Structures are given as C-alpha cells and as structure tokens.
Amino acid sequence: HCCARRWRPAPSVSRTVRSSSCPSSAKAAEKKAEVLIYEDVGSGWFGGVTAKQVADDLRKAGQVDRIDVRLASYGGDVVDGLAIYRTLAEHPAKVVMHIDSMAASIASAIAMAGDQIIIAEAGSVMIHEAWTISAGNAKALRKAADNADAVTSQLVDIYVARTKQPRKKVVDWLAAETWFYGAEAVDNGFADSIAPNVQVAASASSLWSSVMHGRVHQHMHAARNQPPAGGDADPNADARASLAAVAERVRAARTRA
C-alpha cells in the first residue's frame, strides 16, 4: 500500500489522550482532551501511533468540547494517517491542532483536520506525492502506480479544502516536494496562526539571575569595606528597577503576540 516517506527513524514518544475540565466565562466548564502524536504514523515498519489507538483513546476520553492535538512527526503510513485525519475531522468537538515542530508527509494531512491550526514559529509543514513500494509483473507495477496517483489526488483534495489554494498550485507543490516554514505555512493556508518561540521569558530569567548575582557580589564587598550609607536606603533599589524593566518587556512581548 502507499506510504509517506519516512525521513529518518524518530524516537518513539508515548502518545496519550488526557481529559480535563477548564472554567470558562461562556460555560461552567469546558471538557478538553489532549492527543499527542510525537512519533511516526502507523504500525508495521513505522512502529508509531495508529488510527485505532487514536480512535480508541478518544472514545475512552468520552464527550469533550475541545481536542488539542500536539503534532511532531516525520509522517508514515498513508492508510493510518488518512484514518486519523477522518477521525479528527468528523469529531463533534473543536479540534485545535498544534504543530509543535514538523508535520511532514502524511502528518501534514493529519494537521489539516484542525478547526484551528497553530504552528510553532520554528515549525514546518512538508507535502509531497504519495510513495509506494511494490513488486510483481508489469501489470502489477502499473496498478501500483495508478493507486499511488489516486492517493496523491486524495491528499490534494485535503490540502485544497483547508488552504483554499488553486488545485493546480497544490498539485505542483506536491510534485516539487514543498516545505513551508512558520509564517510561510500561515501565508499559504496550512495554518491559521503562529505560536512564538519562548525567548523573552528565558531572557528575562537569565537577566534577573545576572542582576542578582552582581548585586550579591557587590554587597558582599561593600559590607567588608564600609558601613551602610543610610538607615532608610534600599540597597536593592537598582535590582528592583531592573526586574521591573524586565517584567515590562515580558508584558509588552505577550501583548504583541
């Protein structure tokens, strides 16, 4: 059967479905489930998550209002991938797709099942024509090629429906094996928004640690050499001012995001 190219072995990460309830101003509680697809798609050679596992786990999660799917996959088996896509697309809950790193090959088709698709700033989407492995006489090989073309046409239908791009354009993208990085995925309809890399918060933490280390070092030496300047003076005033500036930068960055 047809399969998507497996770029390189990906470490197997446990795929789980978790349920939770979150308070909302619109409702008393919103029931949510989280699906993790941090591995290849399909069993057999791929040894990853299967459509049956996803369907069974969602069934166990019960009735939910929202499903958050976290996706990081090189792709895998088209049959399992299309079934996972259909399971999510037909689910009555709102499906929020998070492309946390790469959604390549059939994993990119799974991503299209999201009612809302959020791609990481460093994330990517890769699409290409279906691949297949076959053996037999000329007639069997021609049939396998026809089947691969049919699967490629199914993938085109999925991408066109989600991106609203012209069919000819999508066909050309698949033939060329095309990558869309971060904002490119949003610009071409493969995602709705970008989740920024967490940089400001990390920088704030590093800066605060540096400020406090410097203040401790300075006051240790000052205590040895001279008495405090005044009883009411705050020796940490400049450190507090630095922290306030860092906090303001974090708030500004979150507002822009």
GROMACS .gro file of C-alpha atoms in nm:
model
  257
    1HIS     CA    1   0.000   0.000   0.000
    2CYS     CA    2   0.101   0.360  -0.032
    3CYS     CA    3   0.306   0.524   0.232
    4ALA     CA    4   0.467   0.856   0.301
    5ARG     CA    5   0.842   0.885   0.304
    6ARG     CA    6   0.998   0.823   0.640
    7TRP     CA    7   1.283   1.070   0.660
    8ARG     CA    8   1.474   0.905   0.944
    9PRO     CA    9   1.388   0.698   1.250
   10ALA     CA   10   1.217   0.913   1.509
   11PRO     CA   11   1.238   0.823   1.879
   12SER     CA   12   0.911   0.677   2.000
   13VAL     CA   13   0.734   0.907   2.243
   14SER     CA   14   0.431   0.791   2.431
   15ARG     CA   15   0.108   0.900   2.272
   16THR     CA   16  -0.163   0.976   2.524
   17VAL     CA   17  -0.505   1.126   2.543
   18ARG     CA   18  -0.571   1.325   2.859
   19SER     CA   19  -0.902   1.470   2.969
   20SER     CA   20  -0.956   1.780   3.179
   21SER     CA   21  -1.215   2.045   3.262
   22CYS     CA   22  -1.139   2.416   3.238
   23PRO     CA   23  -1.357   2.701   3.368
   24SER     CA   24  -1.488   2.938   3.105
   25SER     CA   25  -1.678   3.265   3.113
   26ALA     CA   26  -1.914   3.126   2.849
   27LYS     CA   27  -1.976   2.792   3.020
   28ALA     CA   28  -1.939   2.647   3.366
   29ALA     CA   29  -1.669   2.409   3.239
   30GLU     CA   30  -1.518   2.313   2.907
   31LYS     CA   31  -1.422   1.948   2.881
   32LYS     CA   32  -1.097   1.902   2.694
   33ALA     CA   33  -0.880   1.617   2.572
   34GLU     CA   34  -0.519   1.627   2.452
   35VAL     CA   35  -0.378   1.398   2.185
   36LEU     CA   36  -0.001   1.365   2.145
   37ILE     CA   37   0.137   1.247   1.810
   38TYR     CA   38   0.510   1.283   1.874
   39GLU     CA   39   0.617   0.988   1.659
   40ASP     CA   40   0.573   0.821   1.322
   41VAL     CA   41   0.228   0.736   1.188
   42GLY     CA   42   0.125   0.372   1.150
   43SER     CA   43   0.237   0.035   1.279
   44GLY     CA   44   0.448  -0.221   1.092
   45TRP     CA   45   0.769  -0.066   0.962
   46PHE     CA   46   0.688   0.265   1.122
   47GLY     CA   47   0.612   0.142   1.473
   48GLY     CA   48   0.421   0.457   1.563
   49VAL     CA   49   0.071   0.573   1.652
   50THR     CA   50  -0.217   0.406   1.470
   51ALA     CA   51  -0.564   0.525   1.378
   52LYS     CA   52  -0.713   0.256   1.601
   53GLN     CA   53  -0.517   0.385   1.902
   54VAL     CA   54  -0.635   0.742   1.843
   55ALA     CA   55  -0.998   0.634   1.792
   56ASP     CA   56  -0.995   0.406   2.099
   57ASP     CA   57  -0.838   0.670   2.322
   58LEU     CA   58  -1.080   0.941   2.212
   59ARG     CA   59  -1.365   0.703   2.280
   60LYS     CA   60  -1.230   0.646   2.632
   61ALA     CA   61  -1.199   1.022   2.685
   62GLY     CA   62  -1.576   1.045   2.645
   63GLN     CA   63  -1.771   1.352   2.542
   64VAL     CA   64  -1.542   1.656   2.519
   65ASP     CA   65  -1.585   2.009   2.387
   66ARG     CA   66  -1.231   2.057   2.263
   67ILE     CA   67  -0.944   1.835   2.147
   68ASP     CA   68  -0.591   1.975   2.146
   69VAL     CA   69  -0.370   1.771   1.912
   70ARG     CA   70   0.005   1.822   1.958
   71LEU     CA   71   0.187   1.713   1.645
   72ALA     CA   72   0.555   1.645   1.577
   73SER     CA   73   0.600   1.374   1.316
   74TYR     CA   74   0.801   1.284   1.006
   75GLY     CA   75   0.497   1.108   0.860
   76GLY     CA   76   0.443   0.740   0.792
   77ASP     CA   77   0.165   0.517   0.664
   78VAL     CA   78  -0.096   0.689   0.450
   79VAL     CA   79  -0.378   0.448   0.539
   80ASP     CA   80  -0.341   0.513   0.912
   81GLY     CA   81  -0.282   0.883   0.851
   82LEU     CA   82  -0.598   0.931   0.646
   83ALA     CA   83  -0.798   0.741   0.907
   84ILE     CA   84  -0.660   0.964   1.186
   85TYR     CA   85  -0.746   1.269   0.974
   86ARG     CA   86  -1.103   1.146   0.926
   87THR     CA   87  -1.144   1.054   1.295
   88LEU     CA   88  -1.047   1.407   1.400
   89ALA     CA   89  -1.229   1.588   1.118
   90GLU     CA   90  -1.558   1.413   1.197
   91HIS     CA   91  -1.534   1.453   1.575
   92PRO     CA   92  -1.804   1.687   1.711
   93ALA     CA   93  -1.554   1.864   1.941
   94LYS     CA   94  -1.350   2.163   1.830
   95VAL     CA   95  -1.009   2.036   1.716
   96VAL     CA   96  -0.716   2.269   1.782
   97MET     CA   97  -0.403   2.147   1.604
   98HIS     CA   98  -0.063   2.248   1.742
   99ILE     CA   99   0.225   2.185   1.501
  100ASP     CA  100   0.497   2.184   1.765
  101SER     CA  101   0.782   2.114   1.524
  102MET     CA  102   0.748   1.922   1.197
  103ALA     CA  103   0.432   1.800   1.028
  104ALA     CA  104   0.579   1.619   0.730
  105SER     CA  105   0.426   1.395   0.468
  106ILE     CA  106   0.103   1.228   0.591
  107ALA     CA  107   0.138   1.410   0.925
  108SER     CA  108   0.073   1.733   0.732
  109ALA     CA  109  -0.259   1.587   0.614
  110ILE     CA  110  -0.350   1.500   0.974
  111ALA     CA  111  -0.280   1.863   1.065
  112MET     CA  112  -0.545   1.976   0.817
  113ALA     CA  113  -0.814   1.819   1.039
  114GLY     CA  114  -0.784   2.109   1.282
  115ASP     CA  115  -1.064   2.361   1.307
  116GLN     CA  116  -0.782   2.586   1.421
  117ILE     CA  117  -0.418   2.521   1.329
  118ILE     CA  118  -0.137   2.683   1.527
  119ILE     CA  119   0.219   2.632   1.406
  120ALA     CA  120   0.528   2.694   1.615
  121GLU     CA  121   0.745   2.980   1.494
  122ALA     CA  122   1.017   2.719   1.433
  123GLY     CA  123   0.769   2.464   1.294
  124SER     CA  124   0.731   2.336   0.940
  125VAL     CA  125   0.488   2.161   0.707
  126MET     CA  126   0.608   1.937   0.422
  127ILE     CA  127   0.388   1.796   0.145
  128HIS     CA  128   0.474   1.557  -0.137
  129GLU     CA  129   0.320   1.300  -0.367
  130ALA     CA  130   0.241   0.955  -0.230
  131TRP     CA  131   0.515   0.694  -0.229
  132THR     CA  132   0.469   0.320  -0.264
  133ILE     CA  133   0.673   0.001  -0.261
  134SER     CA  134   0.561  -0.278  -0.491
  135ALA     CA  135   0.680  -0.596  -0.659
  136GLY     CA  136   0.540  -0.808  -0.939
  137ASN     CA  137   0.497  -0.808  -1.314
  138ALA     CA  138   0.446  -0.502  -1.533
  139LYS     CA  139   0.069  -0.512  -1.489
  140ALA     CA  140   0.100  -0.518  -1.109
  141LEU     CA  141   0.350  -0.231  -1.110
  142ARG     CA  142   0.127  -0.020  -1.335
  143LYS     CA  143  -0.163  -0.083  -1.098
  144ALA     CA  144   0.053   0.021  -0.802
  145ALA     CA  145   0.144   0.343  -0.984
  146ASP     CA  146  -0.223   0.412  -1.052
  147ASN     CA  147  -0.302   0.357  -0.684
  148ALA     CA  148  -0.026   0.600  -0.584
  149ASP     CA  149  -0.172   0.861  -0.818
  150ALA     CA  150  -0.515   0.808  -0.663
  151VAL     CA  151  -0.377   0.859  -0.311
  152THR     CA  152  -0.196   1.174  -0.425
  153SER     CA  153  -0.528   1.303  -0.559
  154GLN     CA  154  -0.689   1.237  -0.219
  155LEU     CA  155  -0.413   1.436  -0.048
  156VAL     CA  156  -0.462   1.721  -0.293
  157ASP     CA  157  -0.833   1.728  -0.204
  158ILE     CA  158  -0.748   1.761   0.166
  159TYR     CA  159  -0.495   2.042   0.116
  160VAL     CA  160  -0.717   2.235  -0.126
  161ALA     CA  161  -1.016   2.214   0.110
  162ARG     CA  162  -0.814   2.356   0.400
  163THR     CA  163  -0.587   2.609   0.227
  164LYS     CA  164  -0.836   2.733  -0.039
  165GLN     CA  165  -0.544   2.741  -0.282
  166PRO     CA  166  -0.599   2.663  -0.654
  167ARG     CA  167  -0.582   2.289  -0.722
  168LYS     CA  168  -0.312   2.328  -0.988
  169LYS     CA  169  -0.093   2.514  -0.741
  170VAL     CA  170  -0.130   2.243  -0.476
  171VAL     CA  171  -0.059   1.969  -0.734
  172ASP     CA  172   0.263   2.150  -0.830
  173TRP     CA  173   0.362   2.186  -0.463
  174LEU     CA  174   0.325   1.811  -0.408
  175ALA     CA  175   0.518   1.727  -0.725
  176ALA     CA  176   0.804   1.952  -0.612
  177GLU     CA  177   0.800   1.824  -0.250
  178THR     CA  178   0.746   2.162  -0.084
  179TRP     CA  179   0.830   2.286   0.267
  180PHE     CA  180   0.651   2.569   0.444
  181TYR     CA  181   0.823   2.719   0.748
  182GLY     CA  182   0.640   2.910   1.022
  183ALA     CA  183   0.491   3.220   0.863
  184GLU     CA  184   0.500   3.058   0.517
  185ALA     CA  185   0.256   2.794   0.639
  186VAL     CA  186   0.020   3.067   0.760
  187ASP     CA  187   0.059   3.272   0.442
  188ASN     CA  188  -0.032   2.971   0.225
  189GLY     CA  189  -0.324   2.849   0.435
  190PHE     CA  190  -0.167   2.547   0.606
  191ALA     CA  191  -0.200   2.717   0.946
  192ASP     CA  192  -0.403   2.997   1.099
  193SER     CA  193  -0.153   3.150   1.340
  194ILE     CA  194   0.197   3.124   1.483
  195ALA     CA  195   0.299   3.031   1.837
  196PRO     CA  196   0.611   3.244   1.905
  197ASN     CA  197   0.927   3.082   2.034
  198VAL     CA  198   0.965   3.131   2.406
  199GLN     CA  199   1.259   3.368   2.408
  200VAL     CA  200   1.160   3.674   2.607
  201ALA     CA  201   1.075   3.480   2.923
  202ALA     CA  202   1.403   3.289   2.907
  203SER     CA  203   1.594   3.611   2.852
  204ALA     CA  204   1.414   3.771   3.145
  205SER     CA  205   1.509   3.483   3.374
  206SER     CA  206   1.871   3.495   3.263
  207LEU     CA  207   1.890   3.873   3.304
  208TRP     CA  208   1.738   3.861   3.652
  209SER     CA  209   1.982   3.591   3.761
  210SER     CA  210   2.268   3.802   3.629
  211VAL     CA  211   2.143   4.114   3.807
  212MET     CA  212   2.103   3.935   4.139
  213HIS     CA  213   2.443   3.765   4.112
  214GLY     CA  214   2.605   4.102   4.053
  215ARG     CA  215   2.417   4.262   4.343
  216VAL     CA  216   2.517   3.984   4.587
  217HIS     CA  217   2.881   4.011   4.480
  218GLN     CA  218   2.877   4.392   4.513
  219HIS     CA  219   2.716   4.395   4.860
  220MET     CA  220   2.950   4.128   4.997
  221HIS     CA  221   3.245   4.354   4.914
  222ALA     CA  222   3.066   4.671   5.029
  223ALA     CA  223   2.988   4.516   5.368
  224ARG     CA  224   3.356   4.449   5.424
  225ASN     CA  225   3.474   4.796   5.326
  226GLN     CA  226   3.218   5.047   5.451
  227PRO     CA  227   2.905   5.080   5.662
  228PRO     CA  228   2.562   5.133   5.505
  229ALA     CA  229   2.511   5.490   5.369
  230GLY     CA  230   2.178   5.541   5.546
  231GLY     CA  231   1.930   5.351   5.752
  232ASP     CA  232   1.640   5.405   5.514
  233ALA     CA  233   1.823   5.341   5.185
  234ASP     CA  234   1.721   5.031   4.986
  235PRO     CA  235   2.042   4.858   4.872
  236ASN     CA  236   1.844   4.656   4.617
  237ALA     CA  237   1.671   4.954   4.453
  238ASP     CA  238   1.861   4.920   4.124
  239ALA     CA  239   1.795   4.545   4.113
  240ARG     CA  240   1.424   4.607   4.171
  241ALA     CA  241   1.426   4.863   3.890
  242SER     CA  242   1.593   4.610   3.659
  243LEU     CA  243   1.331   4.348   3.746
  244ALA     CA  244   1.052   4.598   3.677
  245ALA     CA  245   1.204   4.673   3.336
  246VAL     CA  246   1.230   4.302   3.253
  247ALA     CA  247   0.868   4.243   3.359
  248GLU     CA  248   0.755   4.529   3.137
  249ARG     CA  249   0.940   4.375   2.841
  250VAL     CA  250   0.770   4.041   2.900
  251ARG     CA  251   0.425   4.205   2.923
  252ALA     CA  252   0.490   4.401   2.602
  253ALA     CA  253   0.602   4.087   2.416
  254ARG     CA  254   0.293   3.893   2.528
  255THR     CA  255   0.069   4.180   2.420
  256ARG     CA  256   0.226   4.182   2.072
  257ALA     CA  257   0.186   3.803   2.050
   0.00000   0.00000   0.00000
